[in-house]
Structure formats: structure tokens, C-alpha cells
Amino acid sequence: MTKKGGIVKIVITRHPAFVEYLLDKGIIKEGEYEVIEHASPEKIMKRRVIASGLPLHLACLCERVFTVSINLPLELRGKELTLEDMKKYAGDIQEYIVLRVNREEA
């Protein structure tokens, strides 16, 4: 999807309830986001990305990273969640700017 004259957020997820939750909370709006299931450098480079987990080597490529921590009980891990589950177990959204620091080994 594209947003005329604006920034399109990238949502990385395989779970429809995650997108529903972001819409419900007003974090994303219809027509202003694109959902991808798997992150790759070319898809996220210098973009605003929303995910529940993104490896640091990819997060540092994004303009900004927004994360939602999901504190699931063990019995729900690996299962498809509902919007109600997301509302119950999701934490606050946090925004990060991740920088890669190159260091020489001593």
C-alpha cells in the first residue's frame, strides 16, 4: 500500500490479530501500512517498521523500529492469537533507533 505524500509503515508479522491490534490502537491506519511476513534488508531499509521482534542486524537498517512486547503464557505460545488475546497480553509500543557500531577486536 502507498500513502500519498507520506510515510508507509512496514508491519512485520504472520499474524492477522497483530495487525488488528495495531489498527485498534491507532498505531497504524488503513492505507498507511504494508504487511510483510519476513524481513529482509531491501524491504526495511530506511523504513519505519513495526514488529513484535526483529533481530538487531535488521533493526539497525530501519529508520525507526516500533515494537510491541507480547507477554504470553506458555500454553498460548505457538498458537494463533485473537484480537482479545492481543489486548490482554500485549504491552506498550516502544520506539527505537538502532545503530550499528563497528569495533575492531582488541
mmCIF file of N, CA and C in Angstrom, residues 19-80:
data_model
loop_
_atom_site.group_PDB
_atom_site.id
_atom_site.type_symbol
_atom_site.label_atom_id
_atom_site.label_comp_id
_atom_site.label_asym_id
_atom_site.label_seq_id
_atom_site.Cartn_x
_atom_site.Cartn_y
_atom_site.Cartn_z
ATOM 1 N N VAL A 19 -2.002 -7.256 13.359
ATOM 2 C CA VAL A 19 -2.410 -6.113 12.532
ATOM 3 C C VAL A 19 -3.698 -5.510 13.077
ATOM 4 N N GLU A 20 -4.664 -6.355 13.435
ATOM 5 C CA GLU A 20 -5.920 -5.867 14.016
ATOM 6 C C GLU A 20 -5.652 -5.043 15.272
ATOM 7 N N TYR A 21 -4.737 -5.511 16.101
ATOM 8 C CA TYR A 21 -4.390 -4.813 17.337
ATOM 9 C C TYR A 21 -3.802 -3.434 17.034
ATOM 10 N N LEU A 22 -2.889 -3.371 16.078
ATOM 11 C CA LEU A 22 -2.276 -2.089 15.718
ATOM 12 C C LEU A 22 -3.315 -1.120 15.173
ATOM 13 N N LEU A 23 -4.250 -1.624 14.374
ATOM 14 C CA LEU A 23 -5.337 -0.784 13.861
ATOM 15 C C LEU A 23 -6.243 -0.326 15.002
ATOM 16 N N ASP A 24 -6.599 -1.240 15.885
ATOM 17 C CA ASP A 24 -7.476 -0.941 17.016
ATOM 18 C C ASP A 24 -6.882 0.136 17.923
ATOM 19 N N LYS A 25 -5.568 0.084 18.122
ATOM 20 C CA LYS A 25 -4.879 1.051 18.981
ATOM 21 C C LYS A 25 -4.560 2.359 18.260
ATOM 22 N N GLY A 26 -4.803 2.420 16.942
ATOM 23 C CA GLY A 26 -4.498 3.636 16.186
ATOM 24 C C GLY A 26 -3.024 3.790 15.859
ATOM 25 N N ILE A 27 -2.254 2.727 16.005
ATOM 26 C CA ILE A 27 -0.823 2.777 15.713
ATOM 27 C C ILE A 27 -0.598 2.822 14.208
ATOM 28 N N ILE A 28 -1.457 2.129 13.470
ATOM 29 C CA ILE A 28 -1.463 2.214 12.010
ATOM 30 C C ILE A 28 -2.872 2.574 11.570
ATOM 31 N N LYS A 29 -2.969 3.105 10.357
ATOM 32 C CA LYS A 29 -4.263 3.478 9.793
ATOM 33 C C LYS A 29 -4.388 2.844 8.416
ATOM 34 N N GLU A 30 -5.619 2.543 8.021
ATOM 35 C CA GLU A 30 -5.863 1.950 6.708
ATOM 36 C C GLU A 30 -5.180 2.775 5.621
ATOM 37 N N GLY A 31 -4.520 2.079 4.691
ATOM 38 C CA GLY A 31 -3.859 2.739 3.577
ATOM 39 C C GLY A 31 -2.494 3.310 3.890
ATOM 40 N N GLU A 32 -2.059 3.195 5.141
ATOM 41 C CA GLU A 32 -0.780 3.785 5.543
ATOM 42 C C GLU A 32 0.215 2.746 6.040
ATOM 43 N N TYR A 33 -0.005 1.484 5.693
ATOM 44 C CA TYR A 33 0.923 0.444 6.129
ATOM 45 C C TYR A 33 0.975 -0.671 5.090
ATOM 46 N N GLU A 34 2.038 -1.435 5.179
ATOM 47 C CA GLU A 34 2.216 -2.619 4.343
ATOM 48 C C GLU A 34 2.629 -3.760 5.265
ATOM 49 N N VAL A 35 2.019 -4.922 5.096
ATOM 50 C CA VAL A 35 2.358 -6.087 5.911
ATOM 51 C C VAL A 35 3.287 -6.994 5.115
ATOM 52 N N ILE A 36 4.389 -7.373 5.743
ATOM 53 C CA ILE A 36 5.271 -8.385 5.165
ATOM 54 C C ILE A 36 5.481 -9.469 6.215
ATOM 55 N N GLU A 37 5.618 -10.708 5.754
ATOM 56 C CA GLU A 37 5.770 -11.815 6.702
ATOM 57 C C GLU A 37 7.201 -12.020 7.153
ATOM 58 N N HIS A 38 8.147 -11.696 6.283
ATOM 59 C CA HIS A 38 9.555 -11.927 6.602
ATOM 60 C C HIS A 38 10.361 -10.684 6.255
ATOM 61 N N ALA A 39 11.186 -10.237 7.171
ATOM 62 C CA ALA A 39 12.012 -9.044 6.959
ATOM 63 C C ALA A 39 13.237 -9.394 6.129
ATOM 64 N N SER A 40 13.582 -8.495 5.244
ATOM 65 C CA SER A 40 14.839 -8.594 4.501
ATOM 66 C C SER A 40 15.383 -7.177 4.376
ATOM 67 N N PRO A 41 16.691 -7.025 4.226
ATOM 68 C CA PRO A 41 17.265 -5.676 4.159
ATOM 69 C C PRO A 41 16.595 -4.783 3.117
ATOM 70 N N GLU A 42 16.328 -5.309 1.938
ATOM 71 C CA GLU A 42 15.743 -4.467 0.890
ATOM 72 C C GLU A 42 14.308 -4.042 1.197
ATOM 73 N N LYS A 43 13.596 -4.792 2.010
ATOM 74 C CA LYS A 43 12.214 -4.439 2.345
ATOM 75 C C LYS A 43 12.108 -3.422 3.479
ATOM 76 N N ILE A 44 13.135 -3.350 4.334
ATOM 77 C CA ILE A 44 13.019 -2.498 5.524
ATOM 78 C C ILE A 44 14.007 -1.338 5.565
ATOM 79 N N MET A 45 14.938 -1.284 4.628
ATOM 80 C CA MET A 45 15.987 -0.259 4.629
ATOM 81 C C MET A 45 15.381 1.141 4.703
ATOM 82 N N LYS A 46 15.770 1.881 5.730
ATOM 83 C CA LYS A 46 15.352 3.271 5.954
ATOM 84 C C LYS A 46 13.834 3.437 6.004
ATOM 85 N N ARG A 47 13.144 2.446 6.549
ATOM 86 C CA ARG A 47 11.694 2.494 6.673
ATOM 87 C C ARG A 47 11.316 2.528 8.147
ATOM 88 N N ARG A 48 10.081 2.863 8.415
ATOM 89 C CA ARG A 48 9.532 2.777 9.772
ATOM 90 C C ARG A 48 8.879 1.412 9.898
ATOM 91 N N VAL A 49 9.361 0.626 10.839
ATOM 92 C CA VAL A 49 8.974 -0.776 10.945
ATOM 93 C C VAL A 49 8.321 -1.047 12.295
ATOM 94 N N ILE A 50 7.235 -1.834 12.274
ATOM 95 C CA ILE A 50 6.563 -2.257 13.494
ATOM 96 C C ILE A 50 6.631 -3.776 13.546
ATOM 97 N N ALA A 51 7.109 -4.310 14.656
ATOM 98 C CA ALA A 51 7.245 -5.758 14.799
ATOM 99 C C ALA A 51 7.165 -6.132 16.268
ATOM 100 N N SER A 52 6.915 -7.405 16.531
ATOM 101 C CA SER A 52 6.980 -7.850 17.925
ATOM 102 C C SER A 52 8.372 -8.371 18.245
ATOM 103 N N GLY A 53 9.163 -8.584 17.236
ATOM 104 C CA GLY A 53 10.558 -8.995 17.421
ATOM 105 C C GLY A 53 11.292 -8.841 16.101
ATOM 106 N N LEU A 54 12.431 -8.206 16.122
ATOM 107 C CA LEU A 54 13.224 -8.005 14.913
ATOM 108 C C LEU A 54 14.690 -8.097 15.311
ATOM 109 N N PRO A 55 15.455 -8.971 14.665
ATOM 110 C CA PRO A 55 16.872 -9.090 15.016
ATOM 111 C C PRO A 55 17.606 -7.755 14.867
ATOM 112 N N LEU A 56 18.568 -7.518 15.732
ATOM 113 C CA LEU A 56 19.296 -6.246 15.726
ATOM 114 C C LEU A 56 20.001 -5.974 14.406
ATOM 115 N N HIS A 57 20.527 -7.015 13.747
ATOM 116 C CA HIS A 57 21.227 -6.785 12.481
ATOM 117 C C HIS A 57 20.287 -6.272 11.394
ATOM 118 N N LEU A 58 18.981 -6.488 11.552
ATOM 119 C CA LEU A 58 17.996 -5.911 10.637
ATOM 120 C C LEU A 58 17.443 -4.598 11.192
ATOM 121 N N ALA A 59 17.236 -4.528 12.492
ATOM 122 C CA ALA A 59 16.690 -3.314 13.108
ATOM 123 C C ALA A 59 17.565 -2.096 12.834
ATOM 124 N N CYS A 60 18.877 -2.290 12.771
ATOM 125 C CA CYS A 60 19.775 -1.153 12.548
ATOM 126 C C CYS A 60 19.657 -0.590 11.134
ATOM 127 N N LEU A 61 18.997 -1.292 10.230
ATOM 128 C CA LEU A 61 18.805 -0.811 8.865
ATOM 129 C C LEU A 61 17.582 0.092 8.738
ATOM 130 N N CYS A 62 16.694 0.028 9.714
ATOM 131 C CA CYS A 62 15.433 0.775 9.669
ATOM 132 C C CYS A 62 15.641 2.227 10.087
ATOM 133 N N GLU A 63 14.751 3.095 9.608
ATOM 134 C CA GLU A 63 14.764 4.478 10.091
ATOM 135 C C GLU A 63 14.391 4.496 11.566
ATOM 136 N N ARG A 64 13.319 3.801 11.898
ATOM 137 C CA ARG A 64 12.842 3.661 13.274
ATOM 138 C C ARG A 64 12.192 2.289 13.405
ATOM 139 N N VAL A 65 12.248 1.749 14.607
ATOM 140 C CA VAL A 65 11.628 0.458 14.877
ATOM 141 C C VAL A 65 10.663 0.642 16.043
ATOM 142 N N PHE A 66 9.449 0.188 15.852
ATOM 143 C CA PHE A 66 8.439 0.211 16.900
ATOM 144 C C PHE A 66 8.166 -1.239 17.276
ATOM 145 N N THR A 67 8.209 -1.546 18.558
ATOM 146 C CA THR A 67 7.976 -2.923 18.985
ATOM 147 C C THR A 67 6.824 -2.998 19.974
ATOM 148 N N VAL A 68 6.139 -4.114 19.917
ATOM 149 C CA VAL A 68 5.089 -4.429 20.878
ATOM 150 C C VAL A 68 5.511 -5.714 21.570
ATOM 151 N N SER A 69 5.775 -5.640 22.851
ATOM 152 C CA SER A 69 6.102 -6.843 23.616
ATOM 153 C C SER A 69 4.815 -7.597 23.898
ATOM 154 N N ILE A 70 4.866 -8.894 23.710
ATOM 155 C CA ILE A 70 3.692 -9.728 23.958
ATOM 156 C C ILE A 70 4.076 -10.745 25.026
ATOM 157 N N ASN A 71 3.470 -10.611 26.187
ATOM 158 C CA ASN A 71 3.795 -11.457 27.339
ATOM 159 C C ASN A 71 2.816 -12.621 27.436
ATOM 160 N N LEU A 72 3.056 -13.646 26.628
ATOM 161 C CA LEU A 72 2.144 -14.784 26.557
ATOM 162 C C LEU A 72 2.447 -15.837 27.611
ATOM 163 N N PRO A 73 1.397 -16.454 28.139
ATOM 164 C CA PRO A 73 1.627 -17.624 28.982
ATOM 165 C C PRO A 73 2.102 -18.782 28.093
ATOM 166 N N LEU A 74 2.800 -19.722 28.683
ATOM 167 C CA LEU A 74 3.371 -20.840 27.922
ATOM 168 C C LEU A 74 2.345 -21.573 27.069
ATOM 169 N N GLU A 75 1.142 -21.754 27.577
ATOM 170 C CA GLU A 75 0.140 -22.539 26.844
ATOM 171 C C GLU A 75 -0.343 -21.863 25.556
ATOM 172 N N LEU A 76 -0.100 -20.565 25.399
ATOM 173 C CA LEU A 76 -0.517 -19.867 24.178
ATOM 174 C C LEU A 76 0.612 -19.687 23.169
ATOM 175 N N ARG A 77 1.829 -19.982 23.559
ATOM 176 C CA ARG A 77 2.956 -19.805 22.644
ATOM 177 C C ARG A 77 2.843 -20.777 21.479
ATOM 178 N N GLY A 78 3.072 -20.253 20.289
ATOM 179 C CA GLY A 78 2.989 -21.071 19.083
ATOM 180 C C GLY A 78 1.578 -21.214 18.542
ATOM 181 N N LYS A 79 0.601 -20.588 19.189
ATOM 182 C CA LYS A 79 -0.791 -20.658 18.742
ATOM 183 C C LYS A 79 -1.204 -19.321 18.137
ATOM 184 N N GLU A 80 -2.183 -19.386 17.245
ATOM 185 C CA GLU A 80 -2.709 -18.166 16.643
ATOM 186 C C GLU A 80 -3.515 -17.408 17.693
#
